[in-house]
Tab-separated table of C-alpha atoms and ligand atoms in Angstrom:
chain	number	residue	atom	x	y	z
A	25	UNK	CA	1.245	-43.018	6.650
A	26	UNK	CA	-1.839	-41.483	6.762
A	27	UNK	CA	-1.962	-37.534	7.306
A	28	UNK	CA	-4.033	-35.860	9.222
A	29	UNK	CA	-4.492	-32.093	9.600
A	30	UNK	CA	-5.292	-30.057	12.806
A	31	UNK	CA	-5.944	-26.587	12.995
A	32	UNK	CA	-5.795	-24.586	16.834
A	33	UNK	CA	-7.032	-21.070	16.600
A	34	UNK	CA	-6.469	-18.278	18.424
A	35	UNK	CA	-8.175	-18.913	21.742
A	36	UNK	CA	-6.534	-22.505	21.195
A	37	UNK	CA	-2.895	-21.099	21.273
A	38	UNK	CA	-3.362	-18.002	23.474
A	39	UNK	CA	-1.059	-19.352	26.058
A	40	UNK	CA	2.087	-21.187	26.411
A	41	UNK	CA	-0.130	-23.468	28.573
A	42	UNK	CA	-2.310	-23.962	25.871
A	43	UNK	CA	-0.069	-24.337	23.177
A	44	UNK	CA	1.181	-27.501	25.717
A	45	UNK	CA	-2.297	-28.720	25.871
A	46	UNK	CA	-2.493	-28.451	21.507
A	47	UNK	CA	0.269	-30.451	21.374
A	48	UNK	CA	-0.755	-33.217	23.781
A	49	UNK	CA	-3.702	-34.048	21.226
A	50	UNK	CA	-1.212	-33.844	18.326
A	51	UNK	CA	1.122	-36.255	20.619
A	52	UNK	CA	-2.284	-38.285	20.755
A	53	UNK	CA	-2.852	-38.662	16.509
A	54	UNK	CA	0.874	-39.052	16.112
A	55	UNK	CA	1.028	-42.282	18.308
A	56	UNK	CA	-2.201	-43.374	16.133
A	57	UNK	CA	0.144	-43.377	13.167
A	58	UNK	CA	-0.954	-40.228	11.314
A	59	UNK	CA	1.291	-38.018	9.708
A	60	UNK	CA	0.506	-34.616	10.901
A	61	UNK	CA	-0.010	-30.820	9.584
A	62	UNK	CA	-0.277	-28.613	12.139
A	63	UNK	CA	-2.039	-25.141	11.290
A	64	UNK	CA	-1.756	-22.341	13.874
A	65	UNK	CA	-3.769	-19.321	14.548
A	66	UNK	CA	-1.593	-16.426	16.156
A	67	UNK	CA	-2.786	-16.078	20.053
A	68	UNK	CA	-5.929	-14.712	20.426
A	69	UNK	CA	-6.130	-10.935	19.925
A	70	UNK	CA	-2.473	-11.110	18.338
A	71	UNK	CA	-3.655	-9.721	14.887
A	72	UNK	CA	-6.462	-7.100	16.034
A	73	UNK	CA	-3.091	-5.852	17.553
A	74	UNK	CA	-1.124	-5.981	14.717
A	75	UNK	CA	-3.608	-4.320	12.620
A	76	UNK	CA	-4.035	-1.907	14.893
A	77	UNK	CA	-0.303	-0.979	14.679
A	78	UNK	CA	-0.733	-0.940	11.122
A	79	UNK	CA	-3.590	1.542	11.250
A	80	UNK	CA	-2.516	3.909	13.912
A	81	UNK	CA	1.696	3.998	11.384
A	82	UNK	CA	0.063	4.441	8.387
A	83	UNK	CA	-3.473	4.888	7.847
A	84	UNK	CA	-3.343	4.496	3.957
A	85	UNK	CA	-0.960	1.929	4.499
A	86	UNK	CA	0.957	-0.424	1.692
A	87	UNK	CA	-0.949	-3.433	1.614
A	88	UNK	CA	2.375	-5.653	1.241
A	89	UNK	CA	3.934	-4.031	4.723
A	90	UNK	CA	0.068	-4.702	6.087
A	91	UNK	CA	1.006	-8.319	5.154
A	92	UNK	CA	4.374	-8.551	6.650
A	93	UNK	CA	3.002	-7.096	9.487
A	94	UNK	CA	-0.018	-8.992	10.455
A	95	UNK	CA	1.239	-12.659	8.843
A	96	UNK	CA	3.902	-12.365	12.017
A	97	UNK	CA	1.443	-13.341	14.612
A	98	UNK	CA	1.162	-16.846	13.248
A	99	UNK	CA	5.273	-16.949	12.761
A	100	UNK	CA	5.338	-16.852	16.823
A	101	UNK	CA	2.791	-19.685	17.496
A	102	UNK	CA	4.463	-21.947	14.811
A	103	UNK	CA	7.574	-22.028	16.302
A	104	UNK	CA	6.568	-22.250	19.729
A	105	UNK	CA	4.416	-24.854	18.859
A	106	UNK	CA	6.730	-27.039	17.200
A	107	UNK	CA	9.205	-26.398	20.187
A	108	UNK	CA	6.582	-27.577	22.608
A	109	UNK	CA	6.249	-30.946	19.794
A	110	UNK	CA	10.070	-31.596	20.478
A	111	UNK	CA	10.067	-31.192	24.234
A	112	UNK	CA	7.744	-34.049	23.873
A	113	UNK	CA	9.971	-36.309	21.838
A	114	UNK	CA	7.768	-35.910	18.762
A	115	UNK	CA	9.625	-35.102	15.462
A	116	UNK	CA	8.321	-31.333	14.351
A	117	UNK	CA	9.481	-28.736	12.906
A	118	UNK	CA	7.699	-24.938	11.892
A	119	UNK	CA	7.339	-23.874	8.311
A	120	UNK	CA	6.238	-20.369	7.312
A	121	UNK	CA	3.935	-20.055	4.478
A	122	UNK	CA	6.744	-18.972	1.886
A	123	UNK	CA	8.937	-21.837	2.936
A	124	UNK	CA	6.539	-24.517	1.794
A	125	UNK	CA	5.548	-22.796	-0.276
A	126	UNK	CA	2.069	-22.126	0.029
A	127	UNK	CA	1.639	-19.765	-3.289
A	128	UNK	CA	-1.414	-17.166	-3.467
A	129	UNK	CA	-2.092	-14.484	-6.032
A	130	UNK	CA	-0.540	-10.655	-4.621
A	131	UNK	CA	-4.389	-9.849	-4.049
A	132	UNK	CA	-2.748	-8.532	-0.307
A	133	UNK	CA	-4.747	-8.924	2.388
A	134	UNK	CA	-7.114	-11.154	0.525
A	135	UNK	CA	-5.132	-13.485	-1.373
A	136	UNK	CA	-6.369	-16.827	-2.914
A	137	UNK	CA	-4.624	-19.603	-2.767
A	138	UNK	CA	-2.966	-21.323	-6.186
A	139	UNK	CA	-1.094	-23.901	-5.306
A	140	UNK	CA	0.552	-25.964	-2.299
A	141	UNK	CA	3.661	-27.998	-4.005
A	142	UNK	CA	3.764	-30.930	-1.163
A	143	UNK	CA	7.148	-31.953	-2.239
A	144	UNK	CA	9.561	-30.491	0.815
A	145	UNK	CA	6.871	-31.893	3.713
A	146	UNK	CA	6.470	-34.961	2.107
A	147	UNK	CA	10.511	-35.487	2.403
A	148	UNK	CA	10.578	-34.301	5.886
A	149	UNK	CA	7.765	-36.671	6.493
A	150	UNK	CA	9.693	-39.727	4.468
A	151	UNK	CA	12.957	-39.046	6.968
A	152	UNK	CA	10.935	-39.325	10.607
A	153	UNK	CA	9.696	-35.622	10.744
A	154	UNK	CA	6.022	-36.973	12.107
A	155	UNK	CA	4.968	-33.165	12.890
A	156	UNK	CA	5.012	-30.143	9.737
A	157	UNK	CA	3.434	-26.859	12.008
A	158	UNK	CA	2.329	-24.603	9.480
A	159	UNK	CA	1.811	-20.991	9.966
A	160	UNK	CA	-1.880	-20.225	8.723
A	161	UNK	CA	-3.146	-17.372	7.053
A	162	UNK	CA	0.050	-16.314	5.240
A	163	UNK	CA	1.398	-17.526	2.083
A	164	UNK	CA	3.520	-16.018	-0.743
A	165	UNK	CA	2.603	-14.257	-3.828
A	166	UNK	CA	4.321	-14.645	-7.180
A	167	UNK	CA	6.616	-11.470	-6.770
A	168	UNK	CA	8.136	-13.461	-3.594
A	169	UNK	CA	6.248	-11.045	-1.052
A	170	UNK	CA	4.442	-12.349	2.168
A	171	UNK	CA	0.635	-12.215	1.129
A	172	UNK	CA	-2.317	-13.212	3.969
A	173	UNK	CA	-5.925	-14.622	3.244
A	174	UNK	CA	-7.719	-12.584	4.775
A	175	UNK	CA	-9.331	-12.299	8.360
A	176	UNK	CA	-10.126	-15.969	9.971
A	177	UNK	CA	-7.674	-17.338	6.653
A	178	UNK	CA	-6.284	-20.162	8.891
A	179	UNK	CA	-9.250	-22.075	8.708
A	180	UNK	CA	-9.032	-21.892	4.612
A	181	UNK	CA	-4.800	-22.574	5.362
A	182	UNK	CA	-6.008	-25.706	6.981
A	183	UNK	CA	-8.585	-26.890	4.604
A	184	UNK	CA	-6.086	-26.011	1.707
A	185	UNK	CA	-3.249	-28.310	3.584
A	186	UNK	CA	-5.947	-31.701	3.783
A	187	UNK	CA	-6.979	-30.882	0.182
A	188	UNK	CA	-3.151	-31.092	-0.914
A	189	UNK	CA	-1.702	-34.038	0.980
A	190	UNK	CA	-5.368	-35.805	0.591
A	191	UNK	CA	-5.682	-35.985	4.454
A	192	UNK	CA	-8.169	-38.250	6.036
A	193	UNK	CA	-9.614	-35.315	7.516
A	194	UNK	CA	-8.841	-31.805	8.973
A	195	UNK	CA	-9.815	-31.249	12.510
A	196	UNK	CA	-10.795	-27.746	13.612
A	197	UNK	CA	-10.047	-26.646	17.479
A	198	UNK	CA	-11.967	-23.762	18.558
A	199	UNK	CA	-13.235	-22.187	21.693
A	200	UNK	CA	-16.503	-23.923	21.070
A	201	UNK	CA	-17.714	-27.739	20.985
A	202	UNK	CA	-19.230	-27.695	17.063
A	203	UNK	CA	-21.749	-26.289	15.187
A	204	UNK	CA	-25.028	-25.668	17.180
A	205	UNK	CA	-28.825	-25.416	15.265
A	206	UNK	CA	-28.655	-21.972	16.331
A	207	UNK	CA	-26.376	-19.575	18.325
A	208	UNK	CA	-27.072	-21.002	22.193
A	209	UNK	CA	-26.664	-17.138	23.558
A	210	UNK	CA	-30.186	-16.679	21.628
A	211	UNK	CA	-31.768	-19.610	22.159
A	212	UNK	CA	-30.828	-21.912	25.422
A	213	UNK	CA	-32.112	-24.690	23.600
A	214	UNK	CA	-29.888	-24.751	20.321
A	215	UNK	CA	-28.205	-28.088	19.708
A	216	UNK	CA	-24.909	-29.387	18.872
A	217	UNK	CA	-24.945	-30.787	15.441
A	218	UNK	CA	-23.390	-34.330	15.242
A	219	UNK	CA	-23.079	-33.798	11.423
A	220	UNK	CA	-23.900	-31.027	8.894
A	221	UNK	CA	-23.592	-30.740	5.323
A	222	UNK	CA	-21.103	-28.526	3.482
A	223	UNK	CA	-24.009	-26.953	1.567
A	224	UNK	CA	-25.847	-26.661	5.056
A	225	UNK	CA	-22.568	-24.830	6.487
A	226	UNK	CA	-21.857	-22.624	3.537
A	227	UNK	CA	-25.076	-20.838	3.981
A	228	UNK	CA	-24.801	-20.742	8.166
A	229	UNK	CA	-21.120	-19.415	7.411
A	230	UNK	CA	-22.317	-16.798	5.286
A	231	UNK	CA	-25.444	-16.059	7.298
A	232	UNK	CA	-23.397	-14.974	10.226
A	233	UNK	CA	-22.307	-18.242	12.365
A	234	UNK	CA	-19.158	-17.266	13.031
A	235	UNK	CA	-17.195	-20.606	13.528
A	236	UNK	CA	-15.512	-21.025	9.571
A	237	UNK	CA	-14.214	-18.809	7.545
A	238	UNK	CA	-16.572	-18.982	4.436
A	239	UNK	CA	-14.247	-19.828	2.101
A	240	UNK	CA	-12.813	-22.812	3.915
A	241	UNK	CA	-16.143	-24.361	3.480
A	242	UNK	CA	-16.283	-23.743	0.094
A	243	UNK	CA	-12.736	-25.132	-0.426
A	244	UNK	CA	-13.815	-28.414	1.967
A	245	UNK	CA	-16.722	-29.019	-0.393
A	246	UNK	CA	-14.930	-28.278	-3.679
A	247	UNK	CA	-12.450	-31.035	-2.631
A	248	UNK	CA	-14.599	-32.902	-0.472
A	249	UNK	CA	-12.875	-32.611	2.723
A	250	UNK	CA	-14.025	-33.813	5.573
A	251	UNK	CA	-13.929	-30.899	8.312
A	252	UNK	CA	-14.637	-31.837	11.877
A	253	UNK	CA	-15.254	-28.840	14.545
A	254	UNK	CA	-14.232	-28.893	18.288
A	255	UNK	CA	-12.824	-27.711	21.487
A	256	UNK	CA	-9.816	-27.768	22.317
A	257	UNK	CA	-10.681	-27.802	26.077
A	258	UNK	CA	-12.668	-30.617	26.696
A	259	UNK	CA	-11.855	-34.386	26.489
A	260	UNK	CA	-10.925	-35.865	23.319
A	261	UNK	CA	-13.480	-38.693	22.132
A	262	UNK	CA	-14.409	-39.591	18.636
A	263	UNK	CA	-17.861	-38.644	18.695
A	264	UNK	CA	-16.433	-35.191	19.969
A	265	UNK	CA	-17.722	-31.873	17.600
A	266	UNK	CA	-19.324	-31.420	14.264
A	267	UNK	CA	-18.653	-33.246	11.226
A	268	UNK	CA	-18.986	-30.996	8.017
A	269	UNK	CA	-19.481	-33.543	5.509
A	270	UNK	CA	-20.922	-34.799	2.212
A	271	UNK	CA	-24.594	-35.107	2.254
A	272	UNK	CA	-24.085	-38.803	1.498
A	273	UNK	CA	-22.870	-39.006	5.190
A	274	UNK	CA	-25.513	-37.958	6.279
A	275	UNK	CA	-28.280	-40.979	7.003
A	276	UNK	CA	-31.368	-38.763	7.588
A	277	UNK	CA	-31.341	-35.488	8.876
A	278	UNK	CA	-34.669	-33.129	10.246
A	279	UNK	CA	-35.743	-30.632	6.674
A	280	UNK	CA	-34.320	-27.495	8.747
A	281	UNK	CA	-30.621	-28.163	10.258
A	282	UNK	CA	-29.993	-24.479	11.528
A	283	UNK	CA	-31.489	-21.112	12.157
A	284	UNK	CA	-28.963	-18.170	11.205
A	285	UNK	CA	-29.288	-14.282	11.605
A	286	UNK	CA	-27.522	-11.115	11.260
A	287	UNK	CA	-28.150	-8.384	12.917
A	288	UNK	CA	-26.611	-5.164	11.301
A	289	UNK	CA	-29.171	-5.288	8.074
A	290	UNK	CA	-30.494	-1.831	6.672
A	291	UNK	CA	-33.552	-2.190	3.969
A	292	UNK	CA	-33.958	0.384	1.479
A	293	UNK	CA	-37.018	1.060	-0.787
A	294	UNK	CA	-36.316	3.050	-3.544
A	295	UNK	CA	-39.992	4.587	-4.399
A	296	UNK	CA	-41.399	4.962	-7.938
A	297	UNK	CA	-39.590	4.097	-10.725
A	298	UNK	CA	-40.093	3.677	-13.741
A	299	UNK	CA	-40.964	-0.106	-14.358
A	300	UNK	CA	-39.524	-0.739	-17.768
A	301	UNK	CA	-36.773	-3.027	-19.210
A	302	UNK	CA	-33.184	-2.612	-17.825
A	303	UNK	CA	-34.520	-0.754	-14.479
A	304	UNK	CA	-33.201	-3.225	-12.378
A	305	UNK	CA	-29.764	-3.586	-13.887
A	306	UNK	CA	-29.494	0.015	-13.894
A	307	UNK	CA	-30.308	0.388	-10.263
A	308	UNK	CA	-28.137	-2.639	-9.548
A	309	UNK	CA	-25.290	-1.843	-11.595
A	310	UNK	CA	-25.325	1.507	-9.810
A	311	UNK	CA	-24.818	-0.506	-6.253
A	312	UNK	CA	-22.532	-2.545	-7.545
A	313	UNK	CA	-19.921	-0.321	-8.835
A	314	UNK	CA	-20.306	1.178	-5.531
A	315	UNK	CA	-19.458	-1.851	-3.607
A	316	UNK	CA	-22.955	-2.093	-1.761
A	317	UNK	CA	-23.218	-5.934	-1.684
A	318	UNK	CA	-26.903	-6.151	-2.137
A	319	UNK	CA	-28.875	-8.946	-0.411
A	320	UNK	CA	-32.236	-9.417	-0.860
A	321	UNK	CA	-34.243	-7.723	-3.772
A	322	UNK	CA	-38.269	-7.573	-3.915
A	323	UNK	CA	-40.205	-5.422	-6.708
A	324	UNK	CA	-43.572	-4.763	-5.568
A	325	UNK	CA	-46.605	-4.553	-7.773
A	326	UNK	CA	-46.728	-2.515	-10.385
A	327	UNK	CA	-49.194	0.345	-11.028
A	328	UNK	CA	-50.025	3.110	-14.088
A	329	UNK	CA	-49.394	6.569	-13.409
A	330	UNK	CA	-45.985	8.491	-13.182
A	331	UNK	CA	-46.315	12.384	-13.083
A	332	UNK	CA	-48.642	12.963	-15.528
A	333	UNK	CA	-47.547	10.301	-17.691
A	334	UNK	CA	-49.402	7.106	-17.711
A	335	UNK	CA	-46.263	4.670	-17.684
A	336	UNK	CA	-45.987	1.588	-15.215
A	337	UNK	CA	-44.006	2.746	-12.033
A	338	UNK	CA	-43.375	0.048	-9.207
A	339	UNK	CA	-40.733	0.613	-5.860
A	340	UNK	CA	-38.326	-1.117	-5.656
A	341	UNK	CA	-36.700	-2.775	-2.520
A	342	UNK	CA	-33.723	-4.730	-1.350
A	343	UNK	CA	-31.729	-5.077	1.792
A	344	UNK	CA	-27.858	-4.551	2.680
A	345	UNK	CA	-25.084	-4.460	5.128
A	346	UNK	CA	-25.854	-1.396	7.716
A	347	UNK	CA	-22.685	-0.077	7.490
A	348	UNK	CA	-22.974	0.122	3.848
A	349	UNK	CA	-26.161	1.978	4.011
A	350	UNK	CA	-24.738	5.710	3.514
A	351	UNK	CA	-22.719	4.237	0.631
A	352	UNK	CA	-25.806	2.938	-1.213
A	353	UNK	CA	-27.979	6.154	-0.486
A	354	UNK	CA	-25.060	8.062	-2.048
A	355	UNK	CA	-24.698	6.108	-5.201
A	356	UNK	CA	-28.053	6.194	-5.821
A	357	UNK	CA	-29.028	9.523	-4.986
A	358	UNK	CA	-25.815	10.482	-7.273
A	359	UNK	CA	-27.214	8.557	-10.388
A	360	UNK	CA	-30.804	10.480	-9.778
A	361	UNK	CA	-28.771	13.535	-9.576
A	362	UNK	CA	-26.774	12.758	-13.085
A	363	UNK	CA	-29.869	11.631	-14.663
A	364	UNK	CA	-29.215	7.741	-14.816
A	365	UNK	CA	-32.064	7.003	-12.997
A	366	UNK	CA	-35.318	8.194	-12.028
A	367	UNK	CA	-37.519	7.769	-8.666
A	368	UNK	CA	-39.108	9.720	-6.444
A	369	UNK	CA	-37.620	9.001	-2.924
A	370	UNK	CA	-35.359	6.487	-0.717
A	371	UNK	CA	-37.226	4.959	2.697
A	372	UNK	CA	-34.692	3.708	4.724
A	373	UNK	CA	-34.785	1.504	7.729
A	374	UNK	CA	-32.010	0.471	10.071
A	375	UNK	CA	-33.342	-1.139	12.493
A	376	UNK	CA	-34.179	-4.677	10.829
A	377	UNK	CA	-32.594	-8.230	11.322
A	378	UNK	CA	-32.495	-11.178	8.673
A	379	UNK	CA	-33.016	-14.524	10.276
A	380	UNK	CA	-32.812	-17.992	8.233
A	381	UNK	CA	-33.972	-21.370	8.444
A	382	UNK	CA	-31.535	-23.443	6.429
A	383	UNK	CA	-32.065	-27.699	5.611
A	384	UNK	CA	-30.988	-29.736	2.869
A	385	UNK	CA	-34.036	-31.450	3.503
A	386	UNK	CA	-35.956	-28.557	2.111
A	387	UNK	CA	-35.345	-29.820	-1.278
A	388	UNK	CA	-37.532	-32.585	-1.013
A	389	UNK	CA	-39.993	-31.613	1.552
A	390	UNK	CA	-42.273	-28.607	0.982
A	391	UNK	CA	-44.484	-26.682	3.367
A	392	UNK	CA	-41.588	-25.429	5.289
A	393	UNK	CA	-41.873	-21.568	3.815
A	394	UNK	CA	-45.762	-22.028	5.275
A	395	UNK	CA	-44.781	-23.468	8.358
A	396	UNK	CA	-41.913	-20.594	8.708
A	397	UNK	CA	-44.368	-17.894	8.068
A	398	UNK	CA	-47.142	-18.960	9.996
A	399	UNK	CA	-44.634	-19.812	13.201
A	400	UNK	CA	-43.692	-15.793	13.034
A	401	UNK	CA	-47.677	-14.344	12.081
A	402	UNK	CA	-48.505	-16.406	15.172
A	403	UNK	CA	-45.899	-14.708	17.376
A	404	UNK	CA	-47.374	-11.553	15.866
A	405	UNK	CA	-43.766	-10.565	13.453
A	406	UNK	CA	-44.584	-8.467	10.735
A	407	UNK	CA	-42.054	-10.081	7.447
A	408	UNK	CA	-40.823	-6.924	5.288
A	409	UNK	CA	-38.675	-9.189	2.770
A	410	UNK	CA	-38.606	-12.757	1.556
A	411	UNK	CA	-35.739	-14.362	-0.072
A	412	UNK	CA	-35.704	-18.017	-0.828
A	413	UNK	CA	-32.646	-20.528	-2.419
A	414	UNK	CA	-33.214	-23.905	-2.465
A	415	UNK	CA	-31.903	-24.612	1.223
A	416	UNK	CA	-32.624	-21.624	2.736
A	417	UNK	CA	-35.573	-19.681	3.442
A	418	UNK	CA	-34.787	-15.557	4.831
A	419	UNK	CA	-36.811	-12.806	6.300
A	420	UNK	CA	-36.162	-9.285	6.998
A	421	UNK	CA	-37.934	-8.192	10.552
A	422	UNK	CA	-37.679	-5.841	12.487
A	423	UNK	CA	-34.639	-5.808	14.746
A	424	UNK	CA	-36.577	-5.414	18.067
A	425	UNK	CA	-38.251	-9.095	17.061
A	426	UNK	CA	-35.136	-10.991	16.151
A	427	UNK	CA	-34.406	-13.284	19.165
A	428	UNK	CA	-38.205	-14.476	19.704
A	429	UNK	CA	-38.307	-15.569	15.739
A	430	UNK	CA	-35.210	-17.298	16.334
A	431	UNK	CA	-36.916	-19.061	19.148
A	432	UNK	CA	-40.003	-19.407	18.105
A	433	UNK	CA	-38.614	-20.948	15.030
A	434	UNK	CA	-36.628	-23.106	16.418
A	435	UNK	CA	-39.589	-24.714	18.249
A	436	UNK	CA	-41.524	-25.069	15.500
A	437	UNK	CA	-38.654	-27.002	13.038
A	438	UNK	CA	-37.940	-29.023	16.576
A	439	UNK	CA	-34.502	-28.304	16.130
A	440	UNK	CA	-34.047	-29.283	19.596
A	441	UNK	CA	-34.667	-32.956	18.959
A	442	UNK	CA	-31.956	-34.705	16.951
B	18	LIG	N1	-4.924	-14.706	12.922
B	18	LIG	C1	-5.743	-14.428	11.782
B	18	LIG	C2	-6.969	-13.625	12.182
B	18	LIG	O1	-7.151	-13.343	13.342
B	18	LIG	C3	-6.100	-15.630	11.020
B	18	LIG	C4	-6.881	-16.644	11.803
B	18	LIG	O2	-6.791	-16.707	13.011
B	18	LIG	O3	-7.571	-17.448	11.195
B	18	LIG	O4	-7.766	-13.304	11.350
B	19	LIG	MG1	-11.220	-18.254	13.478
């Protein structure tokens, strides 16, 4: 029979009158003739809790208690679910990640997933079991000790699941109705998207749309899994959420899909240095090894005179996560103060915002960095940085500015119109 995966998170599962309303749908796909995998989320705010408990025991805690603590949230909702399943006549049982097993590497509270033998479901599923509820985000590590993925990991437990039984697709039920052209809290007019690419989705994931867990997108489009996002409170149809697809599902689609932004950005401008050969991977070396995950990066122009010397000196600038701010003015000012590199000062600024534009269809259609650019000068938005990839065009503004470039972007792409 054909297997189909479905995936309830948190909000999804927060009550026992939820978990009822879960299983109805799952009732629904059973009498269609799938085969289904169940994924669960633990009840909404289960884990914060758990982590919290975790914190406030042992605040340099042993990450392999962490993980037998936190992976217990999901233990609950399994169980419960698949009691619910058999209340309703429909062949279930629970399985915990270790009993499957679904086998990570003992990177704890960040594991990756190696492997997901389907041998023991696939046997339940040959004698009647129509219903395998999985626990998400927990799995086991070679030295037989409970591992997790990492926060939001149920969404890359469920894309892992359709990947290894080859399901037809894996259906995601959130608190929300799909994936909008922008976040509808900033811009009334955002959109639901009937379809989006997994390239498309990637970049909105890690741009700061919140609805996948990154690397469950970049699992779905390493195996080609179809993902579909939806609610789990409003009528079932067919036509209901986002697909995340292949591009070759997708017939035509506008050049810009989706406007992303994040809020907590810091930019730093490291001024005069010395612009020779190996100044860059010294000053990004430097960031690395301190953990700063650097964003964007501009040099700006070059011009003679250091000191007294008459070398070429440029600044330097790039952007980062806020919070990692202090962390990045430390490393650096500690390699000026050991004498690995030179400059003159750090500018920092805090209050700044990145916002994106992001469209396969940028590939073949150009003009849409001009059109970007001229829709913010217009609105009178000064850009500080530019950073481009093939789908995706980013600015840094100021912070005060975000929501009105989001807006006024999204008029100009007409990302209201389908
Ligand atoms: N319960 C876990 C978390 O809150 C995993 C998940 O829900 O995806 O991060
Ligand atoms: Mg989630």
């Amino acid at each position: 029979m054909p297997v189909l995966v479905m995936k309830f998170g948190g909000t999804s599962v927060a009550t026992l009158d939820r978990i009822r309303r879960a299983a109805k749908r799952v009732g629904t796909e059973v009498a269609k003739g799938y085969d289904v995998i169940v994924i669960v989320s633990a009840m909404a705010g289960k884990t914060n809790e758990l982590v919290g408990w975790v914190n406030e025991t042992s605040p340099f805690y042993d990450a392999r208690e962490y993980d037998a603590v936190v992976s217990s949230g999901e233990n609950v909702t399994a169980g419960l679910m698949a009691l619910t399943l058999q209340e309703m006549e429909v062949p279930a049982r629970s399985w915990q990640g270790w009993q499957v097993p679904l086998m990570t590497t003992s990177a704890h509270g960040a594991a990756r997933i190696e492997d997901i033998p389907p041998a023991n479901i696939t046997q339940k599923f040959a004698e009647g079991m129509r219903v395998a509820v999985i626990a998400g985000f927990q799995g086991v590590s070679p030295e037989g000790r409970i591992t997790t993925l990492g926060r939001g990991g149920s969404d890359t437990s469920a894309v892992a699941f359709a990947a290894a039984f080859g399901a037809e697709r894996c259906d995601i039920y959130t608190d929300v109705d799909g994936v909008y052209t922008t976040d509808p809290r900033v811009c009334a007019k955002a959109r639901k998207l009937d379809r989006i690419a997994f390239e498309e989705m990637l970049e909105l994931a890690s741009l700061g749309a919140k609805v996948l867990q990154t690397r469950s997108v970049e699992l779905a489009m390493r195996y080609n899994v179809k993902l579909r996002v939806l609610s789990s409170f409003e009528e079932q149809s067919d036509e209901a959420g986002t697909l995340v697809c292949g591009e070759d599902l997708i017939m035509e689609s506008n050049v810009v899909s989706g406007v992303a932004f994040s809020r907590e950005e810091a930019k730093v401008t490291i001024v005069t240095v010395a612009d020779t050969p190996g100044i860059a991977a010294s000053i990004f070396g430097t960031l690395s090894d301190a953990g700063v995950n650097v964003d964007m990066i501009v040099q700006n122009v070059s011009e003679t005179g250091y000191g007294s010397h008459d070398e070429l000196v440029t600044d330097m600038t790039f952007s980062c996560p806020n919070e990692q701010l202090a962390r990045a003015e430390k490393a650096l000012e500690g390699a000026r103060a050991d004498g690995t590199l030179a400059f003159e000062r750090l500018e920092t600024e805090t209050e700044v915002a990145k916002v994106s534009v992001v469209g396969i269809g940028m590939r073949s259609q150009s003009g849409v960095a001009a059109r970007m650019f001229r829709t913010l000068a217009a609105e009178g938005i000064n850009i500080k940085v530019i950073a481009t990839s093939e789908i995706k065009i980013s600015v840094l503004v100021d912070r005060k500015y975000m929501e009105l470039a989001v807006q006024a972007l999204h008029d100009a792409f007409e990302l209201e119109r389908a």
